[in-house]
mmCIF file of N, CA and C in Angstrom:
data_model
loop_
_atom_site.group_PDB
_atom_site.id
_atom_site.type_symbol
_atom_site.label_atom_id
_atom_site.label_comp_id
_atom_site.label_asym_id
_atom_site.label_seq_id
_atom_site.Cartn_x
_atom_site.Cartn_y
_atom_site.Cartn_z
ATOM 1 N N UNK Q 1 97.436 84.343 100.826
ATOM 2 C CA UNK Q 1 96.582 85.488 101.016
ATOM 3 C C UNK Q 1 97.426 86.753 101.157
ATOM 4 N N UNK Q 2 96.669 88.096 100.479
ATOM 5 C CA UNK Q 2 97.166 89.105 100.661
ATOM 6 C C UNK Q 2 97.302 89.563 101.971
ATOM 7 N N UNK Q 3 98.300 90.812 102.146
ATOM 8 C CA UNK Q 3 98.474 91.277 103.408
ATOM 9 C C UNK Q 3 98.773 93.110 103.484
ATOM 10 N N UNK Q 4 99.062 93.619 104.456
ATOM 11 C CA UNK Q 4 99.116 95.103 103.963
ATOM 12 C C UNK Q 4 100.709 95.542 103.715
ATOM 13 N N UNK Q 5 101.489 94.861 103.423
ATOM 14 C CA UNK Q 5 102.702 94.709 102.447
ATOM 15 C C UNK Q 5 101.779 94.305 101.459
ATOM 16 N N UNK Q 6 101.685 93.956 100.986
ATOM 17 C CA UNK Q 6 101.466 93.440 99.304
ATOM 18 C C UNK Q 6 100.721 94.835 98.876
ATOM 19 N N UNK Q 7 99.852 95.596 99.716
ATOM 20 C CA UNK Q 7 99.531 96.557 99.152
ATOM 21 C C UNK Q 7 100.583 97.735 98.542
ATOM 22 N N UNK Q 8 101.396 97.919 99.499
ATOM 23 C CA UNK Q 8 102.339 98.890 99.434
ATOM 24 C C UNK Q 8 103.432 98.544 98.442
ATOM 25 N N UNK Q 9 103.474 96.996 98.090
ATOM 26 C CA UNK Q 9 104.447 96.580 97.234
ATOM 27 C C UNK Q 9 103.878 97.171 95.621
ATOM 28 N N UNK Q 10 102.572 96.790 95.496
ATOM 29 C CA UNK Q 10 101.865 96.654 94.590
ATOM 30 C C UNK Q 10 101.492 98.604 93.921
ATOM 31 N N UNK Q 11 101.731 99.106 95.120
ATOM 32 C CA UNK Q 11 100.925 100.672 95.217
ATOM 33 C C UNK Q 11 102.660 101.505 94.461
ATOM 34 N N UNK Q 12 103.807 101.085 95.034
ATOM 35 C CA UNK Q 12 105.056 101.389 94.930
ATOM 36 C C UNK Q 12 105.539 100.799 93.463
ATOM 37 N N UNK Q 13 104.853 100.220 92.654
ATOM 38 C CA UNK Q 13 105.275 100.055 91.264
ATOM 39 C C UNK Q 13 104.594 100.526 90.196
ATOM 40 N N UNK Q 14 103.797 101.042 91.175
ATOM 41 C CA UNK Q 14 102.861 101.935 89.717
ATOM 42 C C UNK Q 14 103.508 103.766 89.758
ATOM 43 N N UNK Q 15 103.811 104.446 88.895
ATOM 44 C CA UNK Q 15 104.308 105.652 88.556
ATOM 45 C C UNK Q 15 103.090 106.751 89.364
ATOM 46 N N UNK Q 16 104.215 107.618 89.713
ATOM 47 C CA UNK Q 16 103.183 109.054 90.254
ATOM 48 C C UNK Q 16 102.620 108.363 91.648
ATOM 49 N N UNK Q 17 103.023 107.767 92.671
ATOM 50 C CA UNK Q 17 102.134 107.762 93.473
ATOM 51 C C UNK Q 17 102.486 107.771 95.153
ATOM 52 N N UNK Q 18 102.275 108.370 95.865
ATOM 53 C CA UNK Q 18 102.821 108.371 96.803
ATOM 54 C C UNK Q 18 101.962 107.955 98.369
ATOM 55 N N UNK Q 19 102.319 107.309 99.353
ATOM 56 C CA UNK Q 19 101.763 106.919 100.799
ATOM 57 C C UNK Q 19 101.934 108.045 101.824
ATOM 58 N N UNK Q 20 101.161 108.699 102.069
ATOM 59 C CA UNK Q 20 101.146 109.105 103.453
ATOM 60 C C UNK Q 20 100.492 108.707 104.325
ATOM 61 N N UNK Q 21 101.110 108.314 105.821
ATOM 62 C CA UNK Q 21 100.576 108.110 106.897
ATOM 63 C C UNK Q 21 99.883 108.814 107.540
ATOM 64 N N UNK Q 22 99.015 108.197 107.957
ATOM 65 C CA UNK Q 22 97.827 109.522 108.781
ATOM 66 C C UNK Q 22 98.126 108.844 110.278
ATOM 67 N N UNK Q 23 98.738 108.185 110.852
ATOM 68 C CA UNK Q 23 98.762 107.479 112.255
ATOM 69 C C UNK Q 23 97.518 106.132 112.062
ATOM 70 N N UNK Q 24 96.623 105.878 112.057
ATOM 71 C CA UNK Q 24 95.711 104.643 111.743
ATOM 72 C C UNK Q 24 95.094 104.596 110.684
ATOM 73 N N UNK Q 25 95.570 105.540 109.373
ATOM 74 C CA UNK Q 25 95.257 104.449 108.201
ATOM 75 C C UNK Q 25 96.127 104.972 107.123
ATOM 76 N N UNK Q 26 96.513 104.721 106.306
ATOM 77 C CA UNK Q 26 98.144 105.337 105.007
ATOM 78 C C UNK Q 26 97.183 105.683 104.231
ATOM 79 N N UNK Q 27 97.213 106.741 103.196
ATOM 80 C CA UNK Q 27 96.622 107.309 102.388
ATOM 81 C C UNK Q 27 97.569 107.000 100.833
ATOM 82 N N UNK Q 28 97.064 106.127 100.056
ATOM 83 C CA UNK Q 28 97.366 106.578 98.529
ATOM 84 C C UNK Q 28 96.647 107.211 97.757
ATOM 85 N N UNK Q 29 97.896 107.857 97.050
ATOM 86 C CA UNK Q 29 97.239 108.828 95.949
ATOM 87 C C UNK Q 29 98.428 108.828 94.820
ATOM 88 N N UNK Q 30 97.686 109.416 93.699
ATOM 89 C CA UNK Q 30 98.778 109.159 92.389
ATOM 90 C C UNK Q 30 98.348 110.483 91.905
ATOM 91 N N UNK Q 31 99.368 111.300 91.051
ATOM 92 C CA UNK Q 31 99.589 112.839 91.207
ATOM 93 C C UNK Q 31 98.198 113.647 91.775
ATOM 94 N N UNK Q 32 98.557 113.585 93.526
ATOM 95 C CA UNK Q 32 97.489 114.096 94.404
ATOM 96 C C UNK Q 32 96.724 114.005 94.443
ATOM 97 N N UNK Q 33 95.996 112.858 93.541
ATOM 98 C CA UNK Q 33 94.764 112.214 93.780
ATOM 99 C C UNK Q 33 94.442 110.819 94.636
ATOM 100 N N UNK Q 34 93.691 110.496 95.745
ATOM 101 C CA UNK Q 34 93.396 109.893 96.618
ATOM 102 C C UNK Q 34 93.006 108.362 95.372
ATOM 103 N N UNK Q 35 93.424 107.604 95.313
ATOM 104 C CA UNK Q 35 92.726 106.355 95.127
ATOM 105 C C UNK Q 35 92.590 105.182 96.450
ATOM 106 N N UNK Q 36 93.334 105.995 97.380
ATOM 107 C CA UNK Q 36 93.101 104.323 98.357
ATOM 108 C C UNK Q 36 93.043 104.289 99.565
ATOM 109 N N UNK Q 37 92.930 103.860 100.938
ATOM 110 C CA UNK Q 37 93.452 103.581 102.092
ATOM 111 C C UNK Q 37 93.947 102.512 102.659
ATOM 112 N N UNK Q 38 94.653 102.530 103.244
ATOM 113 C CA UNK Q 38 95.489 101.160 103.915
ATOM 114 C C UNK Q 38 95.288 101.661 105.446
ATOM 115 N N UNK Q 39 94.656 100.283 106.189
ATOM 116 C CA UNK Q 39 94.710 100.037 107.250
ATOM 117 C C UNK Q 39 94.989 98.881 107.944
ATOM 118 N N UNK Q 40 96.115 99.377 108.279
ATOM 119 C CA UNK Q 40 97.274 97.800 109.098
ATOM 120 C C UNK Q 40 96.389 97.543 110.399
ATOM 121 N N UNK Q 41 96.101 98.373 111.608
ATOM 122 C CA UNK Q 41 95.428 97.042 111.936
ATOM 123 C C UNK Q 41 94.679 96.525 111.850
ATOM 124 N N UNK Q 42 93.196 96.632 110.681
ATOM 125 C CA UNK Q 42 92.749 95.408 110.571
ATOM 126 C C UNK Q 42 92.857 94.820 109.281
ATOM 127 N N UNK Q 43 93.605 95.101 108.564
ATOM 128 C CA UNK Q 43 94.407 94.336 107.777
ATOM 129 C C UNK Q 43 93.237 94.634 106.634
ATOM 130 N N UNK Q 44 92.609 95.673 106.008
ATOM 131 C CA UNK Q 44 92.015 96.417 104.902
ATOM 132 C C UNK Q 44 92.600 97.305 104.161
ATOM 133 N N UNK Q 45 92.118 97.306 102.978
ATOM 134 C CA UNK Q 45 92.195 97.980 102.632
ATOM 135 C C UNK Q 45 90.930 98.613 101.612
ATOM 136 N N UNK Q 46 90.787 100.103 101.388
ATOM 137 C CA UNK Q 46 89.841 100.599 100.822
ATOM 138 C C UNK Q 46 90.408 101.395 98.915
ATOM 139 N N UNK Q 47 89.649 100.862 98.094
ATOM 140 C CA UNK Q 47 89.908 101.129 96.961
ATOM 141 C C UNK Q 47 89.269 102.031 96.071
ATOM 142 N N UNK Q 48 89.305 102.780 95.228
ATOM 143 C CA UNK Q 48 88.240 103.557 94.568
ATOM 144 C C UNK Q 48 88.154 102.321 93.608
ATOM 145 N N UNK Q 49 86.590 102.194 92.962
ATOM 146 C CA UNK Q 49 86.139 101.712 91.756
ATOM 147 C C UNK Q 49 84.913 102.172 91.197
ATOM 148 N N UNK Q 50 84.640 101.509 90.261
ATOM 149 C CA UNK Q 50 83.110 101.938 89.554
ATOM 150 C C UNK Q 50 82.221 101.645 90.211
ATOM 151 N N UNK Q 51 81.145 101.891 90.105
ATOM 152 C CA UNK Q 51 80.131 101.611 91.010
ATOM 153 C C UNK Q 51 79.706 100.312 90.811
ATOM 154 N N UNK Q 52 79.960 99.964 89.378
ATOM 155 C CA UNK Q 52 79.274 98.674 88.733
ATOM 156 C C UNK Q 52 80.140 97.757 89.517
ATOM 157 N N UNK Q 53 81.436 97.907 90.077
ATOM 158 C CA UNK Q 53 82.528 96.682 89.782
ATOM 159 C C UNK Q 53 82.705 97.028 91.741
ATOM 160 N N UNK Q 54 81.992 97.920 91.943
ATOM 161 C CA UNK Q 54 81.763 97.665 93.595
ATOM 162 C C UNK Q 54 80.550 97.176 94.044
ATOM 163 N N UNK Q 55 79.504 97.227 93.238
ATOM 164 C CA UNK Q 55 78.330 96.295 93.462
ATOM 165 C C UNK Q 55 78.825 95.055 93.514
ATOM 166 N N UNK Q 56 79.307 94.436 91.744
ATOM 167 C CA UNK Q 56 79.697 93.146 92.037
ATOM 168 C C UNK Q 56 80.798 92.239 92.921
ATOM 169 N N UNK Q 57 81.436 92.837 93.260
ATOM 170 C CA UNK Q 57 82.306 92.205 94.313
ATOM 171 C C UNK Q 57 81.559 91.725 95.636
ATOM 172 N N UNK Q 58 80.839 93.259 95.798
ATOM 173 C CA UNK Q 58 80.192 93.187 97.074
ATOM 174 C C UNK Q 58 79.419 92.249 97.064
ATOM 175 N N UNK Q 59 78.386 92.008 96.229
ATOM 176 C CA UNK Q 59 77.310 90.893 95.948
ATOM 177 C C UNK Q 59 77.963 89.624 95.799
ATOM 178 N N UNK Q 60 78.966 89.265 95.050
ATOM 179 C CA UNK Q 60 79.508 88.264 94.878
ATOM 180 C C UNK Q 60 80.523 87.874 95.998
ATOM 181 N N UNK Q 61 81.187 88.238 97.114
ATOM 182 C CA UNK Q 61 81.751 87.789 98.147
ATOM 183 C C UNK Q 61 81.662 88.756 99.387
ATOM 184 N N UNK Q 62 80.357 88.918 99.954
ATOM 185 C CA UNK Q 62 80.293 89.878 101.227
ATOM 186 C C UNK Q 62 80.952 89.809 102.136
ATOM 187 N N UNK Q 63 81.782 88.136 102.281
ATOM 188 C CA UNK Q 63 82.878 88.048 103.220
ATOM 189 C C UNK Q 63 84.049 88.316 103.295
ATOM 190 N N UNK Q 64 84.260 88.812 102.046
ATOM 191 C CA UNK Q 64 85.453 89.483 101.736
ATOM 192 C C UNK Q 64 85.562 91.378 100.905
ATOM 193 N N UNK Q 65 84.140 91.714 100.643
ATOM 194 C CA UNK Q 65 84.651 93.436 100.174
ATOM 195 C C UNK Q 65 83.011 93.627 100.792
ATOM 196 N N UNK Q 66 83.402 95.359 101.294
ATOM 197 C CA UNK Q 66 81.989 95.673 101.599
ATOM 198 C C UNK Q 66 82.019 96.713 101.239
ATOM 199 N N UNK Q 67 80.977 97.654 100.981
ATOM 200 C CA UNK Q 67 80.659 99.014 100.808
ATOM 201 C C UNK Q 67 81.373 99.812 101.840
ATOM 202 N N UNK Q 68 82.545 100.800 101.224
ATOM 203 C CA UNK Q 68 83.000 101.742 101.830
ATOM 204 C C UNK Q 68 82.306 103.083 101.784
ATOM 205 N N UNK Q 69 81.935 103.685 100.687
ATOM 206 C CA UNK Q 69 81.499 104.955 100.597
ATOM 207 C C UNK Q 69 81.018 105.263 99.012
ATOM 208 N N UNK Q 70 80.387 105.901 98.423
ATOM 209 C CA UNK Q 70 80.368 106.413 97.066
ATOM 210 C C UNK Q 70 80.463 108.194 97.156
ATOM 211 N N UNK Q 71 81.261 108.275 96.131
ATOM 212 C CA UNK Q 71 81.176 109.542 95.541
ATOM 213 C C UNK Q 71 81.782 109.694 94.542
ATOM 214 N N UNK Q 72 81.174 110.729 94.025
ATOM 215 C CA UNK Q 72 81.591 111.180 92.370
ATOM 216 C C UNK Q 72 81.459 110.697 91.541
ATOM 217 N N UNK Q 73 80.208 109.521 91.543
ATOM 218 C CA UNK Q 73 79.911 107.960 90.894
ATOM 219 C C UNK Q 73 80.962 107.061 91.085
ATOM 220 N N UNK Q 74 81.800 107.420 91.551
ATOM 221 C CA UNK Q 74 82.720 106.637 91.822
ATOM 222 C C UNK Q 74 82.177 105.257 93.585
ATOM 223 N N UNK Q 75 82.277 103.742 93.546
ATOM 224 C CA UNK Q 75 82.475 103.270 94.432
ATOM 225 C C UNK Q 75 83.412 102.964 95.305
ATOM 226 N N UNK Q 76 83.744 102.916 96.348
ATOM 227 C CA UNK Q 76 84.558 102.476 97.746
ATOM 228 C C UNK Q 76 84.149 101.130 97.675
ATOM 229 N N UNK Q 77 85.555 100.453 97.842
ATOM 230 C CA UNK Q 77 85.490 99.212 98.721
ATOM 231 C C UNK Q 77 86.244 98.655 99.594
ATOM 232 N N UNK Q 78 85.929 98.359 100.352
ATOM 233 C CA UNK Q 78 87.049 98.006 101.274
ATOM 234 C C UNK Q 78 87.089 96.198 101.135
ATOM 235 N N UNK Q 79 88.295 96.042 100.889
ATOM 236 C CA UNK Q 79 88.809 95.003 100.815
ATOM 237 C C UNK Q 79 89.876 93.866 102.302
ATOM 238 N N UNK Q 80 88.945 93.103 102.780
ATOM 239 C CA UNK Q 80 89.817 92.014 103.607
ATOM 240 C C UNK Q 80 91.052 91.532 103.023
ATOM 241 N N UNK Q 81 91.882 91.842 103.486
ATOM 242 C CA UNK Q 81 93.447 91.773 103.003
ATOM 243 C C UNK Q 81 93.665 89.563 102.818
ATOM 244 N N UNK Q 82 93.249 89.248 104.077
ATOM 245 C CA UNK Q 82 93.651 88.448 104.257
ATOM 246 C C UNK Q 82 92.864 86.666 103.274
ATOM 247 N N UNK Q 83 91.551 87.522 102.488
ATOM 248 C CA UNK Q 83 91.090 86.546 102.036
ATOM 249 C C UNK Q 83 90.894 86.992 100.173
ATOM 250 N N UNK Q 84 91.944 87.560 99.770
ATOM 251 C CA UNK Q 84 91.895 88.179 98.412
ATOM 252 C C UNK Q 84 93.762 87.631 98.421
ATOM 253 N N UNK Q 85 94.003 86.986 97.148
ATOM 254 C CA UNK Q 85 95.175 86.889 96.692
ATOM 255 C C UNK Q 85 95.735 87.905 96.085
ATOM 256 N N UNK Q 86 97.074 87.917 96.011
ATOM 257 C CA UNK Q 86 97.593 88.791 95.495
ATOM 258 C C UNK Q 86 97.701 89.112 93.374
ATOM 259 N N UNK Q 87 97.368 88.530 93.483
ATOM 260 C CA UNK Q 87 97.265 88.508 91.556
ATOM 261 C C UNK Q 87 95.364 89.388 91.445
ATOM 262 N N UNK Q 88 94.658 88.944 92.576
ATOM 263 C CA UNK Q 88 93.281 89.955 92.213
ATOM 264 C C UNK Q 88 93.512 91.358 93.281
ATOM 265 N N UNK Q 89 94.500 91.447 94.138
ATOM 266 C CA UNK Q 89 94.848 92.518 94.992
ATOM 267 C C UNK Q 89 95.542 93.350 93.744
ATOM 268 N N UNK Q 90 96.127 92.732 92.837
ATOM 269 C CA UNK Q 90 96.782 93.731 91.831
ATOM 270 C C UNK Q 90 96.312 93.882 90.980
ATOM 271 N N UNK Q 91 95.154 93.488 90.672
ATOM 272 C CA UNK Q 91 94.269 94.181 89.470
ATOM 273 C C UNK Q 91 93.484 95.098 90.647
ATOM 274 N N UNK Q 92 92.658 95.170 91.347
ATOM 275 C CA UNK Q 92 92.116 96.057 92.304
ATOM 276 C C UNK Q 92 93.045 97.200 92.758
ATOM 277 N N UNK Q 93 94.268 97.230 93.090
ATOM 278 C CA UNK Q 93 94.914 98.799 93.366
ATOM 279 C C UNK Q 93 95.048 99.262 91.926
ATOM 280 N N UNK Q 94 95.321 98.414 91.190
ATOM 281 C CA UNK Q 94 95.319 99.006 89.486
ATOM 282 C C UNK Q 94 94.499 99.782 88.607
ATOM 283 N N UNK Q 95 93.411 99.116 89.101
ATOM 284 C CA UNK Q 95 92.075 99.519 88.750
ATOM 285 C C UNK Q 95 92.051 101.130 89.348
ATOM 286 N N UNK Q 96 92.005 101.147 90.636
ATOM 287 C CA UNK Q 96 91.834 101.900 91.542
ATOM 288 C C UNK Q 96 92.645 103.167 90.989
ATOM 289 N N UNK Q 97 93.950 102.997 90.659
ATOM 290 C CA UNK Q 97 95.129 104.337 90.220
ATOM 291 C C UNK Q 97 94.847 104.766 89.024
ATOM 292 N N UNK Q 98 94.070 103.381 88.451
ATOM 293 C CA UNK Q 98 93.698 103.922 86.792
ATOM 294 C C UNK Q 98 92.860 105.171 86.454
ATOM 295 N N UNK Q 99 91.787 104.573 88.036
ATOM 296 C CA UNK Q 99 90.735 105.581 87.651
ATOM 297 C C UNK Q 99 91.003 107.166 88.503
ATOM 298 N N UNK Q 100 92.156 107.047 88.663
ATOM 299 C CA UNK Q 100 92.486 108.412 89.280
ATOM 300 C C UNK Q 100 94.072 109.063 88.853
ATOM 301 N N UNK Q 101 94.455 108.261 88.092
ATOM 302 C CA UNK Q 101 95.925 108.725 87.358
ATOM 303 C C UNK Q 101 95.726 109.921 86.371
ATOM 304 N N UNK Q 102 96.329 110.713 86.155
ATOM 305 C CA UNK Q 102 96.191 111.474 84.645
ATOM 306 C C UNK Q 102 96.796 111.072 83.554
ATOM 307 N N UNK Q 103 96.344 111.093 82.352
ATOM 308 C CA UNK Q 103 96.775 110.581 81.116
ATOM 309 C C UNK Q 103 97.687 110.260 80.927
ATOM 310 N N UNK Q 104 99.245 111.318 80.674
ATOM 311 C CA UNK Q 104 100.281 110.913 81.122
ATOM 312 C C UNK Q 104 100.548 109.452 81.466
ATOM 313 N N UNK Q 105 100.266 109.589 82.973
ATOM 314 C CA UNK Q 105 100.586 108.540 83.515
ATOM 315 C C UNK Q 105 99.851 107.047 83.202
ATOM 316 N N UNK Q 106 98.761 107.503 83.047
ATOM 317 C CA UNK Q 106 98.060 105.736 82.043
ATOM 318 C C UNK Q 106 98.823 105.337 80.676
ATOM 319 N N UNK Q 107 99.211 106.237 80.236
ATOM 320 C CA UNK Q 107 99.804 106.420 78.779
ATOM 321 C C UNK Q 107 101.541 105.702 79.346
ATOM 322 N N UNK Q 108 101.862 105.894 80.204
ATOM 323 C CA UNK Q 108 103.299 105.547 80.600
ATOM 324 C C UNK Q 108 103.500 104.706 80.765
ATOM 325 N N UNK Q 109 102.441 103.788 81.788
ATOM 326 C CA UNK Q 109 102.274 102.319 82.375
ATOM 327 C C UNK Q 109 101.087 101.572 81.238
ATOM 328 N N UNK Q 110 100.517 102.008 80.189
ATOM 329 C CA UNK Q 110 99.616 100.794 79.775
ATOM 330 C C UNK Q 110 98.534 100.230 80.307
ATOM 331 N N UNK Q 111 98.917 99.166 80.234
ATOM 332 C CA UNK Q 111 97.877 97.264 80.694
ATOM 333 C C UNK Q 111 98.716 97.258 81.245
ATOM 334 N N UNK Q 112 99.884 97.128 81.731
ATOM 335 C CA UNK Q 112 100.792 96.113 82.747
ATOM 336 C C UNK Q 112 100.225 96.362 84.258
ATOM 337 N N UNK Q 113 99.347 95.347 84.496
ATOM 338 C CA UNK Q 113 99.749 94.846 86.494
ATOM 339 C C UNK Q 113 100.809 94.915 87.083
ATOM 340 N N UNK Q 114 100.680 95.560 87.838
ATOM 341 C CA UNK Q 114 101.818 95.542 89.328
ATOM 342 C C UNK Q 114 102.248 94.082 89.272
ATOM 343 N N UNK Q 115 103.043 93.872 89.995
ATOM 344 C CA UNK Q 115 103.040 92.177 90.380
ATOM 345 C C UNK Q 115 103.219 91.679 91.763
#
């Protein structure tokens, strides 16, 4: 099971993106755009996605992602660190930078997953 290292491992190999700490939760973003939050102690984390692909998670495992927030049509999810592996933790921050990277930078990295 994932953990909140694997996030930061996973967040630190994708181009353009940087962590700031806020004191109780790390903020990612990829050229100054917010895609994420990390919160170590309860071991979450929150992702931007589509709305479509935050419904289905949510519907399909409530014990593991719940509704964080929507905006901009964009969905929030917050993700239980501890019951998501790391091979679907890295398509989910991926997802997440994709939809907030600028061209450039999608154009730089491709399809390739973090690992």
């Amino acid at each position: 099971m994932s953990g909140t290292r694997d996030v930061v491992e996973l967040v630190d190999q994708l181009p353009g993106t940087a962590r700031t700490d806020h004191g109780r939760y790390t903020r990612l973003r990829v050229a100054g755009r917010t895609f994420g939050y990390l919160w170590e102690p309860t071991v979450t984390v929150g992702l931007k996605q589509t709305l479509a692909e935050q419904h289905a998670l949510v519907a399909m495992r409530p014990d593991v992602f719940e509704v964080q927030f929507t905006a901009g049509g964009f969905g929030w999810v917050v993700a239980h660190l501890r019951h998501v592996e790391r091979d679907e933790l890295a398509e989910l921050v991926f997802e997440a930078w994709r939809l907030s990277a600028p061209a450039d930078l999608l154009e730089e990295r491709g399809e390739v997953l973090p690992t």
